[in-house]
CSV table of C-alpha atoms in Angstrom, one decimal:
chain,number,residue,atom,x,y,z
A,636,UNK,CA,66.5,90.1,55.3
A,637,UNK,CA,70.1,89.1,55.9
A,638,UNK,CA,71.5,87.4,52.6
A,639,UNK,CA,74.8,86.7,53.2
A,640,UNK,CA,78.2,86.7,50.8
A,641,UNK,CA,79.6,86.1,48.8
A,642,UNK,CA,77.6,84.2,46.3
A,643,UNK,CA,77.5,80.9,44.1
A,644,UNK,CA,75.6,82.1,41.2
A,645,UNK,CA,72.8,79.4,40.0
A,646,UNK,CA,72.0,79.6,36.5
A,647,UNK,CA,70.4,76.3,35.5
A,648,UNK,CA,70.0,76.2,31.9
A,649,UNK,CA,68.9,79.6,30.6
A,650,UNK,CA,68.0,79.6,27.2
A,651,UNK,CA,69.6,83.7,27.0
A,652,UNK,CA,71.9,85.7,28.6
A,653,UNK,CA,68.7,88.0,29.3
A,654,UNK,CA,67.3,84.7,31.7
A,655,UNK,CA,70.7,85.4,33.6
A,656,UNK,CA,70.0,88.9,34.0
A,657,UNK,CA,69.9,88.7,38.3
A,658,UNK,CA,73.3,87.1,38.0
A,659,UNK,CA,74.8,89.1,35.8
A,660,UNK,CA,73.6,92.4,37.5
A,661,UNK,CA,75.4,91.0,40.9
A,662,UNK,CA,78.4,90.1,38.9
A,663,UNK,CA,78.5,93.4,37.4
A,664,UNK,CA,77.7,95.6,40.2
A,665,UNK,CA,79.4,93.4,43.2
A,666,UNK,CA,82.1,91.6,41.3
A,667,UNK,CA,83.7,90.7,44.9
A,668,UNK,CA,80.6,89.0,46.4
A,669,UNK,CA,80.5,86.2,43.4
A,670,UNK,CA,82.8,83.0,43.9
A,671,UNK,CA,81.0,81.5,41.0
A,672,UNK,CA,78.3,80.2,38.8
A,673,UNK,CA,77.1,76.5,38.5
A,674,UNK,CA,75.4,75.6,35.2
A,675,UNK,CA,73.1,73.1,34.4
A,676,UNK,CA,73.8,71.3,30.4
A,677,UNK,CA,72.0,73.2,28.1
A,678,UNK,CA,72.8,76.7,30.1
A,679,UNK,CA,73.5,79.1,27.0
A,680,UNK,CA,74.3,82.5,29.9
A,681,UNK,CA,77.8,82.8,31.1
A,682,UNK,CA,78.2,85.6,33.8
A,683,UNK,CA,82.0,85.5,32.7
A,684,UNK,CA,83.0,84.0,36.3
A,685,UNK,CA,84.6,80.5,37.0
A,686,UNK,CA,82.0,77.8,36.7
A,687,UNK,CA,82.8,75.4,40.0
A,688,UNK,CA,80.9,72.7,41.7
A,689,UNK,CA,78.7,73.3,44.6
A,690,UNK,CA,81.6,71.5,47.1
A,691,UNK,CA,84.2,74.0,45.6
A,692,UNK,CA,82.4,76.8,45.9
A,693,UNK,CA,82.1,76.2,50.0
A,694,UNK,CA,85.5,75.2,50.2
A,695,UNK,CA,86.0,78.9,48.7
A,696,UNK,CA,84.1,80.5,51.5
A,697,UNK,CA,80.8,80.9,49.6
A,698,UNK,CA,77.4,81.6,52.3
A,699,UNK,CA,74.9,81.5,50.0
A,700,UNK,CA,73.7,79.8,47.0
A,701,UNK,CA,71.8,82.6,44.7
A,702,UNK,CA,69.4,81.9,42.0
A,703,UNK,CA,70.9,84.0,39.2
A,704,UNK,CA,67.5,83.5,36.4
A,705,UNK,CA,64.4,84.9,35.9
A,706,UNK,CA,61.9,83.3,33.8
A,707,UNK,CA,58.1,84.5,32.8
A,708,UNK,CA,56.0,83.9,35.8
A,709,UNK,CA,58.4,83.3,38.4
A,710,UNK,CA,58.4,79.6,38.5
A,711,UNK,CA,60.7,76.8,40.1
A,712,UNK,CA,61.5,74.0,38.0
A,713,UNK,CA,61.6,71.1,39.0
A,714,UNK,CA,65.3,70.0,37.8
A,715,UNK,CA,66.5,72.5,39.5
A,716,UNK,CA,65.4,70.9,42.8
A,717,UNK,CA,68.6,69.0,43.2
A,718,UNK,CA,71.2,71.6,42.7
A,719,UNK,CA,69.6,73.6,45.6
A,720,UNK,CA,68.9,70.5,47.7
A,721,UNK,CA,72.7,69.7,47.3
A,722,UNK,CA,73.7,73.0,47.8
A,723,UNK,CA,71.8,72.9,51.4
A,724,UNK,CA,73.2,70.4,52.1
A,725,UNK,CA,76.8,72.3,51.6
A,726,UNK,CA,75.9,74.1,54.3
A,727,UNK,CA,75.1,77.1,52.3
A,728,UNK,CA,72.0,79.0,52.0
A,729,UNK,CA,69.3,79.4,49.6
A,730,UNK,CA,67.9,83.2,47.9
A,731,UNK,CA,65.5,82.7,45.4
A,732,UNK,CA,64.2,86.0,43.4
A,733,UNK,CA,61.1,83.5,41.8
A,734,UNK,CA,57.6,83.6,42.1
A,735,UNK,CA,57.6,79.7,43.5
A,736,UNK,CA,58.3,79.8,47.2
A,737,UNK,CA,61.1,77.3,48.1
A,738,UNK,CA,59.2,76.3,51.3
A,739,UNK,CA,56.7,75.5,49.1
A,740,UNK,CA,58.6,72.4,47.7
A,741,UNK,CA,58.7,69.4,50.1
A,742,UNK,CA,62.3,68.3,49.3
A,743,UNK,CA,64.1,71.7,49.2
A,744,UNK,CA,61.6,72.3,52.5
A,745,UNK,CA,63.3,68.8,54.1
A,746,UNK,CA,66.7,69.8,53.3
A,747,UNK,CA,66.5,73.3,54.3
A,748,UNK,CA,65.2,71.9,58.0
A,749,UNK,CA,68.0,69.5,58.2
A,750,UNK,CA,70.6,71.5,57.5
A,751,UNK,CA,69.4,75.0,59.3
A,752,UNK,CA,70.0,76.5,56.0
A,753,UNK,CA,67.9,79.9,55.4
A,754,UNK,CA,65.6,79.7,52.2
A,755,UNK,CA,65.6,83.5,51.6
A,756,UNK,CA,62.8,84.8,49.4
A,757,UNK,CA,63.9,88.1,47.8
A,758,UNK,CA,60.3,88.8,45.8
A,759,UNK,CA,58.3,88.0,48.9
A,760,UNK,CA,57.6,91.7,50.4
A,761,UNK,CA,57.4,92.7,54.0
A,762,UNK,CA,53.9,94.6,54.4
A,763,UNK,CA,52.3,96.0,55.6
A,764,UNK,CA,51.6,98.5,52.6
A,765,UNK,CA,49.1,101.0,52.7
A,766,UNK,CA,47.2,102.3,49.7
A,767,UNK,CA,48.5,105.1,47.8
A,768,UNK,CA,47.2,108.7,48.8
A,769,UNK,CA,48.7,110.6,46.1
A,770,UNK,CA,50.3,112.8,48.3
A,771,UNK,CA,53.2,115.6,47.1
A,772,UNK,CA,56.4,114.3,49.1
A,773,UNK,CA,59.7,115.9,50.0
A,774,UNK,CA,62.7,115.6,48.1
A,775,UNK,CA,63.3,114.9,44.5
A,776,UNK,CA,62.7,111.7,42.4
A,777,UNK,CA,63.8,110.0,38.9
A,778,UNK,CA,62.1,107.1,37.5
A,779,UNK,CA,63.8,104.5,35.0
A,780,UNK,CA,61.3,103.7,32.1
A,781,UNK,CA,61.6,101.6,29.4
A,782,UNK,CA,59.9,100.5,25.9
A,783,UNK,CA,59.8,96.7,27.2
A,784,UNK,CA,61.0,94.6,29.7
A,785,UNK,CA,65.1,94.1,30.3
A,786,UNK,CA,66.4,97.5,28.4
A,787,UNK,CA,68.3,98.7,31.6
A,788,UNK,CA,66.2,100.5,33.2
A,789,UNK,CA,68.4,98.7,36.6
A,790,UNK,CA,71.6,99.9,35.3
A,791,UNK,CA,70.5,103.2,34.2
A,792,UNK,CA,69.3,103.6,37.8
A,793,UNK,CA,72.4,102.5,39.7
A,794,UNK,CA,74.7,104.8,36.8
A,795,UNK,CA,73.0,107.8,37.6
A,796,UNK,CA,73.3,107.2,41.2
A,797,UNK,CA,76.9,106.9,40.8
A,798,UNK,CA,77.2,109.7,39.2
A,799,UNK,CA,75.2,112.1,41.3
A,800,UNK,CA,77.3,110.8,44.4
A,801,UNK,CA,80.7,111.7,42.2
A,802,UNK,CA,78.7,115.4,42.1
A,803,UNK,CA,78.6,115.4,45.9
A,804,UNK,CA,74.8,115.1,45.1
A,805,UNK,CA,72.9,113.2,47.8
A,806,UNK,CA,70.9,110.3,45.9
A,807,UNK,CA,69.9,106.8,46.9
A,808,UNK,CA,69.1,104.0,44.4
A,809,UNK,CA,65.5,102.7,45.6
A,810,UNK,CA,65.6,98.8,43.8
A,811,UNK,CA,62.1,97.5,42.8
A,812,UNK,CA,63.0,94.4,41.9
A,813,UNK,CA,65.0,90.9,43.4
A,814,UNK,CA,68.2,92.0,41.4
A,815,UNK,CA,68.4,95.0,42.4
A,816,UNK,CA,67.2,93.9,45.9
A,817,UNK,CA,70.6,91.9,46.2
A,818,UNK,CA,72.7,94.8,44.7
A,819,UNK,CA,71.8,97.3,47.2
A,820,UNK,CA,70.5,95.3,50.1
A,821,UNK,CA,67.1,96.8,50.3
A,822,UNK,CA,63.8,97.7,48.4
A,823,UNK,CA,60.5,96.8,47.7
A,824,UNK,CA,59.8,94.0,44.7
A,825,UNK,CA,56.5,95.7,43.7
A,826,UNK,CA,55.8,93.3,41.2
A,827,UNK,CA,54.8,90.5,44.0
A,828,UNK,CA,52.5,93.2,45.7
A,829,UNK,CA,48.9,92.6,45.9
A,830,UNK,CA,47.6,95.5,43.6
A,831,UNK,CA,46.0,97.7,45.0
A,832,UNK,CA,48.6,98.4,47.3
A,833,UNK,CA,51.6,98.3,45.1
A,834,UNK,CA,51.5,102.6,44.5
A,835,UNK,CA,51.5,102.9,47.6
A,836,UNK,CA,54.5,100.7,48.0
A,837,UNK,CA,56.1,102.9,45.9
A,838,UNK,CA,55.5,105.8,48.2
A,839,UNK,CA,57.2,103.8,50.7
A,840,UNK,CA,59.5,103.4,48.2
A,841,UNK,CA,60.9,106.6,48.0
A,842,UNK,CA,59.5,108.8,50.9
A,843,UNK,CA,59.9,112.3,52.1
A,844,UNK,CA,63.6,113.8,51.9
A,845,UNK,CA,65.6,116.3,52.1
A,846,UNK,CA,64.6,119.0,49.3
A,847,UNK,CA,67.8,118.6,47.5
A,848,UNK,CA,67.8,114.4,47.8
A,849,UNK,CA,67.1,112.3,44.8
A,850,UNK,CA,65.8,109.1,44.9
A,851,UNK,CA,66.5,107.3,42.1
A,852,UNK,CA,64.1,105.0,41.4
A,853,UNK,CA,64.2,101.3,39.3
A,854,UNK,CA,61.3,100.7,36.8
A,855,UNK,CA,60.2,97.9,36.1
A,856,UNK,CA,58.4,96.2,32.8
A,857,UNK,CA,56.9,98.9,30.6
A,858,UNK,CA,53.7,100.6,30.3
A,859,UNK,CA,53.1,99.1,27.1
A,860,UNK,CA,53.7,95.6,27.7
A,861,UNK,CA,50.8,93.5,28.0
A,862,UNK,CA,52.3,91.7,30.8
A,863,UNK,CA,53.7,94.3,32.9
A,864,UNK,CA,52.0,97.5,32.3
A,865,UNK,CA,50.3,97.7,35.7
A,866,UNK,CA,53.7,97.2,37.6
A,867,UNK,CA,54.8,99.9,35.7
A,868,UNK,CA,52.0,102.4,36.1
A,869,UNK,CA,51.8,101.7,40.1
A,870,UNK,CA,55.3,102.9,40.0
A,871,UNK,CA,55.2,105.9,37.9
A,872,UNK,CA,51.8,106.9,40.4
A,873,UNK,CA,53.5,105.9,43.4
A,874,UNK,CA,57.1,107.7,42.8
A,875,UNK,CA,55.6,110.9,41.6
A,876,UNK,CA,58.9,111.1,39.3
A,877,UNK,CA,60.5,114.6,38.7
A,878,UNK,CA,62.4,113.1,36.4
A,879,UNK,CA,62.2,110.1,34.1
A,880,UNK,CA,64.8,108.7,31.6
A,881,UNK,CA,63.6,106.5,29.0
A,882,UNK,CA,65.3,103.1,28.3
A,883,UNK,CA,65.4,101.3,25.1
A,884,UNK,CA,67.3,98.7,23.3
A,885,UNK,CA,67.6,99.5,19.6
A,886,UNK,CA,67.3,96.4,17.9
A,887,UNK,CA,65.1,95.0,19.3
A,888,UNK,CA,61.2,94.6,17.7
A,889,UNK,CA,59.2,92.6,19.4
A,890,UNK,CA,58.3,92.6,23.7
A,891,UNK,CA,59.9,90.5,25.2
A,892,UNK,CA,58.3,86.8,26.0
A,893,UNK,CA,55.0,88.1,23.9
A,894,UNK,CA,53.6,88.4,20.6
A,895,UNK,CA,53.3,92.2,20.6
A,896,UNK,CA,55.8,94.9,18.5
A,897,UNK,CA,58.3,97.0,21.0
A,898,UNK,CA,56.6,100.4,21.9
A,899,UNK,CA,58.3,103.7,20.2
A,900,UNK,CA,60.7,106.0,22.1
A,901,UNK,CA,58.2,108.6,21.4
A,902,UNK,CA,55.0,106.9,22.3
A,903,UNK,CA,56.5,106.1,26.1
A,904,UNK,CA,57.7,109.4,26.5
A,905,UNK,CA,54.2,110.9,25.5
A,906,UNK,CA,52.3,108.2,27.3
A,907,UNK,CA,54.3,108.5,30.4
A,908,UNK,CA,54.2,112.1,30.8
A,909,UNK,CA,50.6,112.0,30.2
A,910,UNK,CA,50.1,109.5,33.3
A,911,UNK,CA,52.4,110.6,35.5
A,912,UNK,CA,50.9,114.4,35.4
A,913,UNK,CA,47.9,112.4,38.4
A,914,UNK,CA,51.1,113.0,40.8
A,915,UNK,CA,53.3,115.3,39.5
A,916,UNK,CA,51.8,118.0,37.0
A,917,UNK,CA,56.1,119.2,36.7
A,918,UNK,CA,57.1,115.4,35.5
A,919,UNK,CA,59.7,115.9,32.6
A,920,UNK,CA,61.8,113.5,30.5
A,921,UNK,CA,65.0,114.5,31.1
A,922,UNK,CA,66.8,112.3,28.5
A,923,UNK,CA,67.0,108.8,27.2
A,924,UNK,CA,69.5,105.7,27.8
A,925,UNK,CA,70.2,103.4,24.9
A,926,UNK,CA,71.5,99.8,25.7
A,927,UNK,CA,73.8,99.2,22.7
A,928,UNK,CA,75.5,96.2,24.3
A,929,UNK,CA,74.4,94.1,20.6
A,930,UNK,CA,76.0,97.2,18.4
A,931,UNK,CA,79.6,97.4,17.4
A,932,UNK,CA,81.4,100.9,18.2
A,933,UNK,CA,80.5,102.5,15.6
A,934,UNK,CA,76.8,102.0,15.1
A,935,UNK,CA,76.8,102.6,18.8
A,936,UNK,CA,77.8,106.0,18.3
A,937,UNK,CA,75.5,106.3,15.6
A,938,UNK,CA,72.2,105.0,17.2
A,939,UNK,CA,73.0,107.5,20.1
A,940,UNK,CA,73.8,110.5,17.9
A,941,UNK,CA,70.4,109.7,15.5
A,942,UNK,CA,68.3,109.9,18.7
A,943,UNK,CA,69.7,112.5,20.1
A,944,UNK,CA,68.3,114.3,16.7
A,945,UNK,CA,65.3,113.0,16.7
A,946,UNK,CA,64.2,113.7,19.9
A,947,UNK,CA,66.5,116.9,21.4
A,948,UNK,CA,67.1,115.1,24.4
A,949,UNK,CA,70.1,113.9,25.8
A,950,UNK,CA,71.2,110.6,24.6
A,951,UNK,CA,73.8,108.0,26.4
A,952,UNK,CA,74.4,104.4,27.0
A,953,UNK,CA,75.2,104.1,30.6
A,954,UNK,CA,77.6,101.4,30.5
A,955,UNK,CA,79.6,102.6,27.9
A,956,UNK,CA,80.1,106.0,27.8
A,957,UNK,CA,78.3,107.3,31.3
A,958,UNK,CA,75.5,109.3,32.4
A,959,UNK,CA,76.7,112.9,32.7
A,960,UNK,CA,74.5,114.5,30.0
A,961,UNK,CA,71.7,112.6,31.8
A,962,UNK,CA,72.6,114.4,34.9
A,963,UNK,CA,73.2,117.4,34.0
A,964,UNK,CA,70.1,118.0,32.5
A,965,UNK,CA,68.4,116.7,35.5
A,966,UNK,CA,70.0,119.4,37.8
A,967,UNK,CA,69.2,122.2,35.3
């Protein structure tokens, strides 16, 4: 798939910033690829870019017009319609990370036909997969996990592969999801895999190597999470991790989108160790990653420095003070 910059970021009206969270990831990780966002009234996310009109964002060179939100279940609604039928119309084309296919709906179907513009799924894989086989692979593997849904486990991934290639290590980020998708132009969104063959799209995933290769590896959802927990567990079979970090946001209590209290540090650790051990027996946790973007400074400091006593691990938030301690212990 060919999605072509730089992007007009579509954020309709999100209710959160966490709704923007495919926006903001491009923003943050490929600044240069955004002209813009276009909000919808009632849009509470701000990606921090210049909001601009679908005409000015052509005039400034724009290609395509990127669906920045994610929403439970994927789905396309229907006042959104005419933002992305005018946008076609603009000459630009459509990527869409949703569940709803944009063929799918007559009017953006017409306009896309009319104008030659591309309607671009990013969560729609490209088969065939096979089943998974278990096998022991080549190379070396870290997994992003996380206590729910949206924690960073995405940034955690692309921080550490940062750093490993400041090391001289060779790594690759392997994305698992539509953000992450457009962030390093390739991947696998194993969440829209049928399911008995999304493991084994995570062998595909991350596949033999070189022995001294990581694949870094984006998780997705958590194994607690009544929503998501077989995404996650296809992933943790499929990658055979050497490694995982844990991800966790710490004030939050509840899942995200559900009724249901945010699993313990501890408990994904334990639980995740214990399931990954069907494909690798040698799986360890090699240190946790605290997103304290809601925490002043201070209690920053002081959420990492508690856990880092509570659990003898290394303890960092990647955005704001790095991953070395992560790395290091992952290349003991």
């Amino acid at each position: 798939m060919d999605v072509q910059q730089p992007y007009l970021v579509f954020l309709g009206d999100a209710r959160d910033a966490l709704a923007a969270k495919t926006g903001q990831g491009i923003v943050d990780w490929r600044p240069k690829a955004v002209v813009g966002q276009l909000r919808l009234p009632g849009c509470v996310a701000n990606l921090g870019v210049a909001d601009v009109t679908i005409e000015q964002a052509a005039e400034a060179g724009a290609r395509t017009f990127l669906i920045g939100v994610v929403n439970p279940g994927g789905v396309l609604p229907d006042h959104w319609q005419g933002a992305i039928v005018e946008a076609l119309g603009a000459g630009l084309d459509i990527a869409s990370g949703l569940h709803t296919p944009l063929a799918s709906v007559p009017a953006i179907a017409r306009a896309a036909k009319q104008s030659g513009g591309q309607l671009l799924e990013v969560r729609r894989p490209v088969g065939p997969f096979r089943t998974a086989t278990g096998r022991k692979r080549t190379g070396k593997r870290l997994l992003t996990v996380g206590t729910d849904c949206s924690v960073g486990k995405k940034y955690a991934a692309l921080a550490i592969e940062r750093e490993l290639i400041r090391r001289g290590v060779a790594a690759d980020y392997r994305a698992s999801g539509q953000t992450g998708i457009l962030i390093a132009g390739s991947g696998i969104p194993i969440d829209a895999v049928v399911s008995d063959f999304a493991a084994g799209a995570a062998e595909m995933l991350s596949p033999d190597n070189d022995p001294d290769h990581w694949d870094v590896v984006e998780g997705q959802g958590s194994l607690f999470h009544p929503s998501f927990a077989g995404v996650s567990l296809a992933l943790l079979h499929g990658t055979q991790p050497d490694a995982i970090v844990v991800c966790h946001e710490p004030t939050r209590t509840t899942m995200r989108n559900v009724d249901a209290p945010i699993a313990s540090i501890s408990d994904v650790i334990d639980q995740t160790l214990a399931l990954g051990r069907l494909t690798n027996p040698a799986v360890r946790c090699v240190g946790i990653a605290l997103n304290t973007a809601t925490l002043g400074s201070e209690a920053a400091k002081r959420a990492i420095e508690q856990t880092r006593r509570d659990f003898d691990l290394p303890v960092c938030d990647p955005m704001r003070y790095g991953v070395e301690a992560l790395v290091d212990e992952m290349l003991v």
